[in-house]
Tab-separated table of C-alpha atoms in Angstrom:
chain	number	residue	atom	x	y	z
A	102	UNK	CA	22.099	-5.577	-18.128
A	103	UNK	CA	20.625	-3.274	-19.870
A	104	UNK	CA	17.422	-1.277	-18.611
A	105	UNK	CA	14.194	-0.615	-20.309
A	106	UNK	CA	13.518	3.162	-20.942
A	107	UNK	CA	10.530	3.733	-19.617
A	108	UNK	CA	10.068	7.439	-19.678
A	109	UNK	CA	8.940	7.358	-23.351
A	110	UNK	CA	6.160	5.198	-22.210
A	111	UNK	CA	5.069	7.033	-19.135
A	112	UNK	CA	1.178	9.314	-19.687
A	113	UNK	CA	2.288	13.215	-19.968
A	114	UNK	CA	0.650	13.469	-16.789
A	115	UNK	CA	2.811	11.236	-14.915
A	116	UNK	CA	5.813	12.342	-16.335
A	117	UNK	CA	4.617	16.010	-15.192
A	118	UNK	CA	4.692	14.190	-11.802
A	119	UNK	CA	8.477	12.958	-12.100
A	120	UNK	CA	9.690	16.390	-12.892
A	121	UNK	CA	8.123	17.534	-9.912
A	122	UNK	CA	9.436	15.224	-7.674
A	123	UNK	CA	12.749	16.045	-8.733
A	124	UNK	CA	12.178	19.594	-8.523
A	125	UNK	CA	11.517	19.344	-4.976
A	126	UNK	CA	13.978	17.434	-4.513
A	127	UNK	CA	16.399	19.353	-5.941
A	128	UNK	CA	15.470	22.737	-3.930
A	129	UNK	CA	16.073	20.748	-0.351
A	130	UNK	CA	19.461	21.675	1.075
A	131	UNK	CA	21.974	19.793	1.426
A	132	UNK	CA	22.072	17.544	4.608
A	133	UNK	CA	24.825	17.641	7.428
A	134	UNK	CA	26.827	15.220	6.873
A	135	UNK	CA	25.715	12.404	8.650
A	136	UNK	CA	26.744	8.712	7.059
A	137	UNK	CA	23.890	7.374	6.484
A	138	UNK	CA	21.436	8.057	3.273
A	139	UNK	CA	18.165	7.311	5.244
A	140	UNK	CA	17.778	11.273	6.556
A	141	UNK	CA	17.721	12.506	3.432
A	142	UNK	CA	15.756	10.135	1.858
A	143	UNK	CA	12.994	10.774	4.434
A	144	UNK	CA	13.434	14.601	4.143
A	145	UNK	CA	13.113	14.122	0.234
A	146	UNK	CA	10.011	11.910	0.565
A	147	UNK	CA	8.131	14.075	3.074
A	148	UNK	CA	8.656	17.311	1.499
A	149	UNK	CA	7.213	15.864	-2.179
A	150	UNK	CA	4.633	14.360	0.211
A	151	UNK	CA	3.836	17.418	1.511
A	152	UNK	CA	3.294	19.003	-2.126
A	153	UNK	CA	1.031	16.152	-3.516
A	154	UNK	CA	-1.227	16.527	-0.322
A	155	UNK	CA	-1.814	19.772	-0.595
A	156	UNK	CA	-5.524	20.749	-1.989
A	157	UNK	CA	-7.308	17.937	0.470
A	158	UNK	CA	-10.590	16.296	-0.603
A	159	UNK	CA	-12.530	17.485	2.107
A	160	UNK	CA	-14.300	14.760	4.565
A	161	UNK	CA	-16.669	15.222	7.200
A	162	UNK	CA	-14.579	13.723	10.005
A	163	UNK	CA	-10.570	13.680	10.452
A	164	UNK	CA	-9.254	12.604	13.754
A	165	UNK	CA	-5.952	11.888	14.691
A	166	UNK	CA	-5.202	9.842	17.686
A	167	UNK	CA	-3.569	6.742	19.818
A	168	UNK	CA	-4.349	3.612	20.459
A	169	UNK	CA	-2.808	0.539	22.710
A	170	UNK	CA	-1.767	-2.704	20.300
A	171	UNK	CA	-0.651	-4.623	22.829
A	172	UNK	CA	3.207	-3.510	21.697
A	173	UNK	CA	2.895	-0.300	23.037
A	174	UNK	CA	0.652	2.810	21.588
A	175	UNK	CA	-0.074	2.982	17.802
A	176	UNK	CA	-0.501	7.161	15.916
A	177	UNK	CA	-4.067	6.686	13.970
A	178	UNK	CA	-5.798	8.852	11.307
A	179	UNK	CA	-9.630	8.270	11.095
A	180	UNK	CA	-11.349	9.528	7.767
A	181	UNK	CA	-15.318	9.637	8.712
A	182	UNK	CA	-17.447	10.250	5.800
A	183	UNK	CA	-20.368	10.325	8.456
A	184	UNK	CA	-20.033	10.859	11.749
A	185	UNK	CA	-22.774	9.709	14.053
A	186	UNK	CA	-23.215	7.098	11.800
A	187	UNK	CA	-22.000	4.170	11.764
A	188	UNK	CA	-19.515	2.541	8.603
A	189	UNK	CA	-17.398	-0.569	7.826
A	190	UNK	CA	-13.989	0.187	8.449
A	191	UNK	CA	-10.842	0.074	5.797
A	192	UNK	CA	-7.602	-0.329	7.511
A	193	UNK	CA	-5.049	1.116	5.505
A	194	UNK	CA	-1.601	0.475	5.597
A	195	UNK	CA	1.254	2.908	3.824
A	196	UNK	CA	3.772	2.596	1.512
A	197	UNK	CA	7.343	3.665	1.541
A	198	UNK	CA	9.734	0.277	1.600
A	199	UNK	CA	9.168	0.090	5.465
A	200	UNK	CA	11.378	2.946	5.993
A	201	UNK	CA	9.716	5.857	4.532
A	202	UNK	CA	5.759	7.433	5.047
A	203	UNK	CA	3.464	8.126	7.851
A	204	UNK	CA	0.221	9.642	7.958
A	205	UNK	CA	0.573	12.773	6.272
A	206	UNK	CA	2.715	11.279	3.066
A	207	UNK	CA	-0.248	9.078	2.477
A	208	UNK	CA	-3.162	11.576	3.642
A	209	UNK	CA	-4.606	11.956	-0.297
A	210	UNK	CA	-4.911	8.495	-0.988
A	211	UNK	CA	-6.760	8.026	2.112
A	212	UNK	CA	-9.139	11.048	1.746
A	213	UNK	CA	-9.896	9.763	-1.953
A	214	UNK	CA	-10.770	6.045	-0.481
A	215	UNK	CA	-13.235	7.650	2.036
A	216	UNK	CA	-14.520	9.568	-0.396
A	217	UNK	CA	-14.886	7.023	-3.527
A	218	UNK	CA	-16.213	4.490	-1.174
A	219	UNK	CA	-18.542	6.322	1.792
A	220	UNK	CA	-16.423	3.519	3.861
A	221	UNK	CA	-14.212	4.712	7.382
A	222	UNK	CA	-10.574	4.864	6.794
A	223	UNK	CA	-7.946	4.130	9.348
A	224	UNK	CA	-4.717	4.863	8.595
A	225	UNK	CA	-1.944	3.240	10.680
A	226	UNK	CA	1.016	4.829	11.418
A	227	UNK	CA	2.889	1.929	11.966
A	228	UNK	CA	6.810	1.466	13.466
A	229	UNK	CA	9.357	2.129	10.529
A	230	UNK	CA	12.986	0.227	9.794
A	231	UNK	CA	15.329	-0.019	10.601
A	232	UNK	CA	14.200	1.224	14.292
A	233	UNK	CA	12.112	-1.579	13.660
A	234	UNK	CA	12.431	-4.629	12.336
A	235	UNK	CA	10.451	-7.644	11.151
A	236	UNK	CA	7.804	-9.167	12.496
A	237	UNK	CA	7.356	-5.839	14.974
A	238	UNK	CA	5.145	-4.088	12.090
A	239	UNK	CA	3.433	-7.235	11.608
A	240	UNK	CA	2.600	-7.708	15.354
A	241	UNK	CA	1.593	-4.270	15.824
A	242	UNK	CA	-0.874	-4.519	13.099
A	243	UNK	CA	-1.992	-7.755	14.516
A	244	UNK	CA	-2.414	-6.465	17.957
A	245	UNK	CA	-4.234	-3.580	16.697
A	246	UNK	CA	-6.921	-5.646	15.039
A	247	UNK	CA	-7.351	-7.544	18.428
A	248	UNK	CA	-8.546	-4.619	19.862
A	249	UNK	CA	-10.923	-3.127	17.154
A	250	UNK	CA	-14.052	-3.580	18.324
A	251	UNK	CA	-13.496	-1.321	21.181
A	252	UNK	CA	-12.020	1.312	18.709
A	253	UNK	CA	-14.730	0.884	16.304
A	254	UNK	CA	-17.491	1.243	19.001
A	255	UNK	CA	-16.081	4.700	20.000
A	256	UNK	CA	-15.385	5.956	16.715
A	257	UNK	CA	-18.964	5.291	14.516
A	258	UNK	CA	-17.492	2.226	12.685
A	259	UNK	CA	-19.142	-1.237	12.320
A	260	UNK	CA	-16.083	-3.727	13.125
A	261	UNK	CA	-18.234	-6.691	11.294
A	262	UNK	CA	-17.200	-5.376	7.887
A	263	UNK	CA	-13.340	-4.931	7.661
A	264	UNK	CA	-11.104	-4.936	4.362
A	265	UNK	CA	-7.207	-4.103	4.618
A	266	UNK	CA	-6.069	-1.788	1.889
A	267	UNK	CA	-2.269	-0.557	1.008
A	268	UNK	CA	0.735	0.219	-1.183
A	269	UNK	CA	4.142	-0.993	-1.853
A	270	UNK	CA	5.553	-2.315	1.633
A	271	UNK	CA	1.821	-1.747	2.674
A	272	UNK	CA	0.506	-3.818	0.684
A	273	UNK	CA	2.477	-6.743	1.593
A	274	UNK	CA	1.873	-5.821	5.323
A	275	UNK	CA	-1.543	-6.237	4.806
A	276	UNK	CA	-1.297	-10.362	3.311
A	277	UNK	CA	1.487	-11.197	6.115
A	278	UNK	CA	-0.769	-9.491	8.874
A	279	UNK	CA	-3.279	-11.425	7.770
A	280	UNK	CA	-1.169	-14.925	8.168
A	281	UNK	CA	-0.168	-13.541	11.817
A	282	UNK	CA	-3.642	-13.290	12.600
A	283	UNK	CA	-4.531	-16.628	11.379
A	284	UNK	CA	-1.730	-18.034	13.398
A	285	UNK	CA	-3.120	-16.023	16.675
A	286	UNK	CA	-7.102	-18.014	15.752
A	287	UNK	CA	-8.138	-14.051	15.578
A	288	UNK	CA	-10.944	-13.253	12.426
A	289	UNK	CA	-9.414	-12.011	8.957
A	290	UNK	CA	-10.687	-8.820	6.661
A	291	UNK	CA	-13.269	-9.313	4.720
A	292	UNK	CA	-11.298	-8.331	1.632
A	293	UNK	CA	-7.834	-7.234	0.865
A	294	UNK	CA	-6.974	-4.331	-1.653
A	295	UNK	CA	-3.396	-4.915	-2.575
A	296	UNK	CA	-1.419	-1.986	-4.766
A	297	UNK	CA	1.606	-2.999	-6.340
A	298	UNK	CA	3.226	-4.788	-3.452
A	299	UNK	CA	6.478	-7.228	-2.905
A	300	UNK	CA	5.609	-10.726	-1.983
A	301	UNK	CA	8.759	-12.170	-1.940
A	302	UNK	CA	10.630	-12.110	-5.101
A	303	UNK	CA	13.958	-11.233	-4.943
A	304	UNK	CA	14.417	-12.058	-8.549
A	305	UNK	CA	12.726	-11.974	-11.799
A	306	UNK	CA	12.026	-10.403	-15.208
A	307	UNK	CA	10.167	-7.507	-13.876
A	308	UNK	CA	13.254	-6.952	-11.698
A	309	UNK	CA	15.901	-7.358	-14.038
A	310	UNK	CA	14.879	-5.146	-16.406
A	311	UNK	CA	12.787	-2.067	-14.474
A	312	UNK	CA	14.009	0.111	-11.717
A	313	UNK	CA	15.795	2.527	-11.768
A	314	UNK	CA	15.877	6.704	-10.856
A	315	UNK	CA	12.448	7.162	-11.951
A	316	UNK	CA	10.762	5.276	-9.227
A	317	UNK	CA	13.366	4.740	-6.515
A	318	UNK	CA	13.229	1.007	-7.239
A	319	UNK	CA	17.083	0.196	-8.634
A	320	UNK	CA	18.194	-3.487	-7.770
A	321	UNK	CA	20.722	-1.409	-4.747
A	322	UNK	CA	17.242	0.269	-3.260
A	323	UNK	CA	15.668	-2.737	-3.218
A	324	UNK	CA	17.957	-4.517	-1.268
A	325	UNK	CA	18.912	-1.416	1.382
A	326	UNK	CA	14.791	-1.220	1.620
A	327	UNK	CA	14.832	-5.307	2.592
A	328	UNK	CA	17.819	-4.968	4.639
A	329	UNK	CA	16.329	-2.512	6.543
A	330	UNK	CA	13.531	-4.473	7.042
A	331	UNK	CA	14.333	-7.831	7.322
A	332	UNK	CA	17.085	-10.022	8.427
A	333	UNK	CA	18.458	-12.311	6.023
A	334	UNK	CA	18.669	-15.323	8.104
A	335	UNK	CA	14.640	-14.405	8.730
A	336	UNK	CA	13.464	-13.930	4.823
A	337	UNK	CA	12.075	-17.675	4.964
A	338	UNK	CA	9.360	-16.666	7.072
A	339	UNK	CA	6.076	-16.686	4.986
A	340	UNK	CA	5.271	-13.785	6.925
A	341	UNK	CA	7.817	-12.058	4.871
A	342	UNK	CA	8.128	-14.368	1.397
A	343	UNK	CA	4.263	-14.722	1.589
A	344	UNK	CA	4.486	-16.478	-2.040
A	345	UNK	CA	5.953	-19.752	0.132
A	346	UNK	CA	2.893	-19.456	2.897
A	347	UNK	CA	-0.391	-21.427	2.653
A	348	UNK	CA	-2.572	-19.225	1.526
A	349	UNK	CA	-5.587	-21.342	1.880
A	350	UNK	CA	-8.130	-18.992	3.719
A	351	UNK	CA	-6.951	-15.840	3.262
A	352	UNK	CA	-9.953	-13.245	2.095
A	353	UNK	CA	-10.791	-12.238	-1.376
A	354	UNK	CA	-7.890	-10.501	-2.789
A	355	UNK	CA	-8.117	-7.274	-5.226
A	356	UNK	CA	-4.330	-6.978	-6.833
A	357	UNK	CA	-2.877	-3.956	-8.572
A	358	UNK	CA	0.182	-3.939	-10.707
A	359	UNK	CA	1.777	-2.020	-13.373
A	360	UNK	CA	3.911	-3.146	-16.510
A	361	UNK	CA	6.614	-0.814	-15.775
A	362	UNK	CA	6.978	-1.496	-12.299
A	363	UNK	CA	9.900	-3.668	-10.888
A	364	UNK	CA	7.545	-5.699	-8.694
A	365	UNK	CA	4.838	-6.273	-11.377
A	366	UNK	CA	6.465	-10.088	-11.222
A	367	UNK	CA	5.312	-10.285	-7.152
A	368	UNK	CA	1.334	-9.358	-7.628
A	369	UNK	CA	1.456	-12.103	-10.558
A	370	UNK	CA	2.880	-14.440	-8.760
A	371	UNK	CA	0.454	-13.780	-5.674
A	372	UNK	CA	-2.039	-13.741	-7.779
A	373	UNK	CA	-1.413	-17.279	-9.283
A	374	UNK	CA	-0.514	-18.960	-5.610
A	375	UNK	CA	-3.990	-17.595	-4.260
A	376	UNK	CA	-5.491	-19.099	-7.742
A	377	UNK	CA	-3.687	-22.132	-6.364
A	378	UNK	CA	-4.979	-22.100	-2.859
A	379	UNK	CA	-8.487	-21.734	-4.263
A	380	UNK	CA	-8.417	-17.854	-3.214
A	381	UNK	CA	-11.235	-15.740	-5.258
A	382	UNK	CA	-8.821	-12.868	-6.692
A	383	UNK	CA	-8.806	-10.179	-9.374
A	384	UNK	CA	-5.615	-9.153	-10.852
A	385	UNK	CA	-5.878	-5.226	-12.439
A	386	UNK	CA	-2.687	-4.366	-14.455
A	387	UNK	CA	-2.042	-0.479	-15.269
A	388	UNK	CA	0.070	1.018	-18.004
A	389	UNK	CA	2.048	4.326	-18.414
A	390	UNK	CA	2.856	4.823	-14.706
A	391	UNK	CA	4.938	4.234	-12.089
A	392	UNK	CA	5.138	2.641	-8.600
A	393	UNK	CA	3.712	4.697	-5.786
A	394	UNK	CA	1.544	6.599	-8.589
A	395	UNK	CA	-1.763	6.539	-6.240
A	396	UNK	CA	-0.157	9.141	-3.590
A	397	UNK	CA	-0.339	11.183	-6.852
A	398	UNK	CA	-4.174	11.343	-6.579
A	399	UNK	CA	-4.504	14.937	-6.978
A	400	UNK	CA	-2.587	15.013	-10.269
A	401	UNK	CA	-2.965	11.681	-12.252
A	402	UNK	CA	-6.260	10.845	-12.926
A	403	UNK	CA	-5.032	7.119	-13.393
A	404	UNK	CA	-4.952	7.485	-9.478
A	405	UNK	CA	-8.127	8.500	-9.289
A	406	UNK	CA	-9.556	5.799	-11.884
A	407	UNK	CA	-8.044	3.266	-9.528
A	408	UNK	CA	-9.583	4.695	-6.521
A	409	UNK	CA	-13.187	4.574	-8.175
A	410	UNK	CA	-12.535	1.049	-8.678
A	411	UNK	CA	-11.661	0.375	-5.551
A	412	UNK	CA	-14.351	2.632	-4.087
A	413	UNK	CA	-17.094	0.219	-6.267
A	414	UNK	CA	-15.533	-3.339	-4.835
A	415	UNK	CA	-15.845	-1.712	-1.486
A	416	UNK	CA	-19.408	-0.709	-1.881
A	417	UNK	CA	-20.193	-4.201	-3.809
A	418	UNK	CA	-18.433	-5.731	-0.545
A	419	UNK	CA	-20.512	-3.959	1.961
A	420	UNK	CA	-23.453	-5.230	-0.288
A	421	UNK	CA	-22.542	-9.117	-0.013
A	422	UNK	CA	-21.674	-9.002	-3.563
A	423	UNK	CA	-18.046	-8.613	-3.720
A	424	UNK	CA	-17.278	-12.103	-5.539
A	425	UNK	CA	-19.596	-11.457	-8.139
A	426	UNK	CA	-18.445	-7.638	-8.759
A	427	UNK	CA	-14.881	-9.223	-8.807
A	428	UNK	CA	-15.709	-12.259	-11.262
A	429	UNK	CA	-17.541	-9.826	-13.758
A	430	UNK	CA	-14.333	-7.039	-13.291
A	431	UNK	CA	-11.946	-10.199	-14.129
A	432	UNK	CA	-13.921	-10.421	-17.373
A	433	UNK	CA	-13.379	-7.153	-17.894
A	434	UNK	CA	-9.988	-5.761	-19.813
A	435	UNK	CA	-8.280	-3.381	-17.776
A	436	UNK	CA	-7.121	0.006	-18.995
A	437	UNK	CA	-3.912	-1.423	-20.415
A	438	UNK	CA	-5.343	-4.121	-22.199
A	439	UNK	CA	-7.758	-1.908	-24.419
């Protein structure tokens, strides 16, 4: 089946981006040999990491540290744009198809939310695949959250006001944490901020005809990224095709997706079934770049449009006004559509 060519239609800025990437990636050595492609990705992914973080927005307050989630001890990043005083708290969890990222591959995006949005960001360096496998990212989230308020007395953050942010495989952590916690009786976010994610589609237009060497997203990927993940025999648990779970309940969604990425198909399809479970959502839809594109912060100003945006529904949110902020931005056409 033939592919659409998207590089014609990515911004000059994110195709500056792309032949970065592959610059870096084409300096690393060569790996031993070792049978397996996952090193090497990880090496690859770090090291352009490691170039796109460079330059940090400065914030007041960065603290690294540990914390118990009931599954064992969690690696935390705090971004405090006040210390000494207290802020809501966004929990945000990383992209990187559950086997890729950690704190540092993620570290701009995070900076730029604390800083767009005078909110406390906690990043979560959560358990990767295959080492581990679904639900144990899930729980650990989960059991995290059970234990905030202790966290967030210690740490100048007001655990009243919580929203869950992330990208990719983060964003989908963030809706099926939210079902696990539901299950457990325990209180939801207040909001959810959810960038390009996979819901549960392992099939559809977006699919057929995107992916490919640009963004890392080829049909192949996909699956060795959901293998790694998830169990076959498991992949009718609405924890992980979150598109079949009742979604009645679940908080005020923000959705990003783009119209060249693979999984545009999944934040549509979210976006109807929380229409359907009478969930108030907004569904923002970005041309002329590609999936992953907010890591990019410090180079694509699309990255750092998105962030503002993001930055405003948090501030509406901490204001009481998020539904009205989101009804008036769904109103609204979004970059692509002008």
């Amino acid at each position: 089946m033939r592919k659409i060519d998207v590089w014609p239609l990515l911004t000059p800025e994110m195709q500056a981006v792309v032949r970065k990437d592959e610059e870096l990636a084409a300096a690393l050595p060569p790996d031993p040999s070792t049978g397996h492609p996952l090193p090497r990705m990880r090496r690859v992914y770090n090291e352009a990491q490691r170039y796109w973080n460079a330059e940090p927005l400065p914030i007041a307050r960065v603290e690294d540290f540990s914390w118990d989630c009931g599954l064992g001890t969690l690696d935390l990043r705090l971004y405090h744009p006040a210390p000494g005083e207290p802020r809501p708290l966004l929990v945000y969890l990383h992209g990187g198809g559950y086997v890729l990222g950690n704190l540092d591959t993620h570290d701009c995006v995070m900076r730029h939310l604390c800083g767009a949005s005078d909110w406390a960001v906690l990043g979560v360096d959560y358990s990767l695949s295959p080492e581990a496998r679904f639900p144990r990212q899930i729980e650990e989230i989960a059991g995290l959250m059970e234990r905030l308020e202790a966290l967030s007395e210690r740490r100048d953050c007001d655990s009243r006001t919580v929203a869950f942010a992330g990208d990719s495989a983060g964003a989908h952590l963030c809706i099926a944490s939210c079902l696990e916690l539901r299950g457990r009786g325990l209180a939801l976010p207040s909001a959810l901020f959810l960038f390009y994610g996979g819901f549960g589609l392992e099939d559809s237009y977006s699919q057929r005809f995107l992916g490919g060497p640009l963004d890392g997203l080829a049909r192949n990927e996909r699956e060795f990224y959901r293998n790694a993940y998830c169990r076959r025999s498991q992949r009718d648990d609405p924890r992980y095709d979150v598109l079949n779970a009742d979604l009645a309940g679940m908080p005020p969604s923000y959705l990003l997706t783009l119209s060249l990425d693979p999984l545009d198909d999944d934040s549509r399809a979210l976006a109807r079934s929380l229409n359907l479970a009478e969930v108030p959502n907004v569904l923002r839809r970005r041309d002329g770049v590609l999936h992953g594109f907010l890591k990019n912060a410090r180079e694509l100003s699309a990255a750092r449009e998105v962030i503002a945006e993001v930055g405003e529904g948090l501030g509406h949110l901490r204001r009481g006004q998020l539904l009205s902020w989101m009804e008036t931005l769904a109103k609204e056409p979004a970059p692509s559509e002008t």
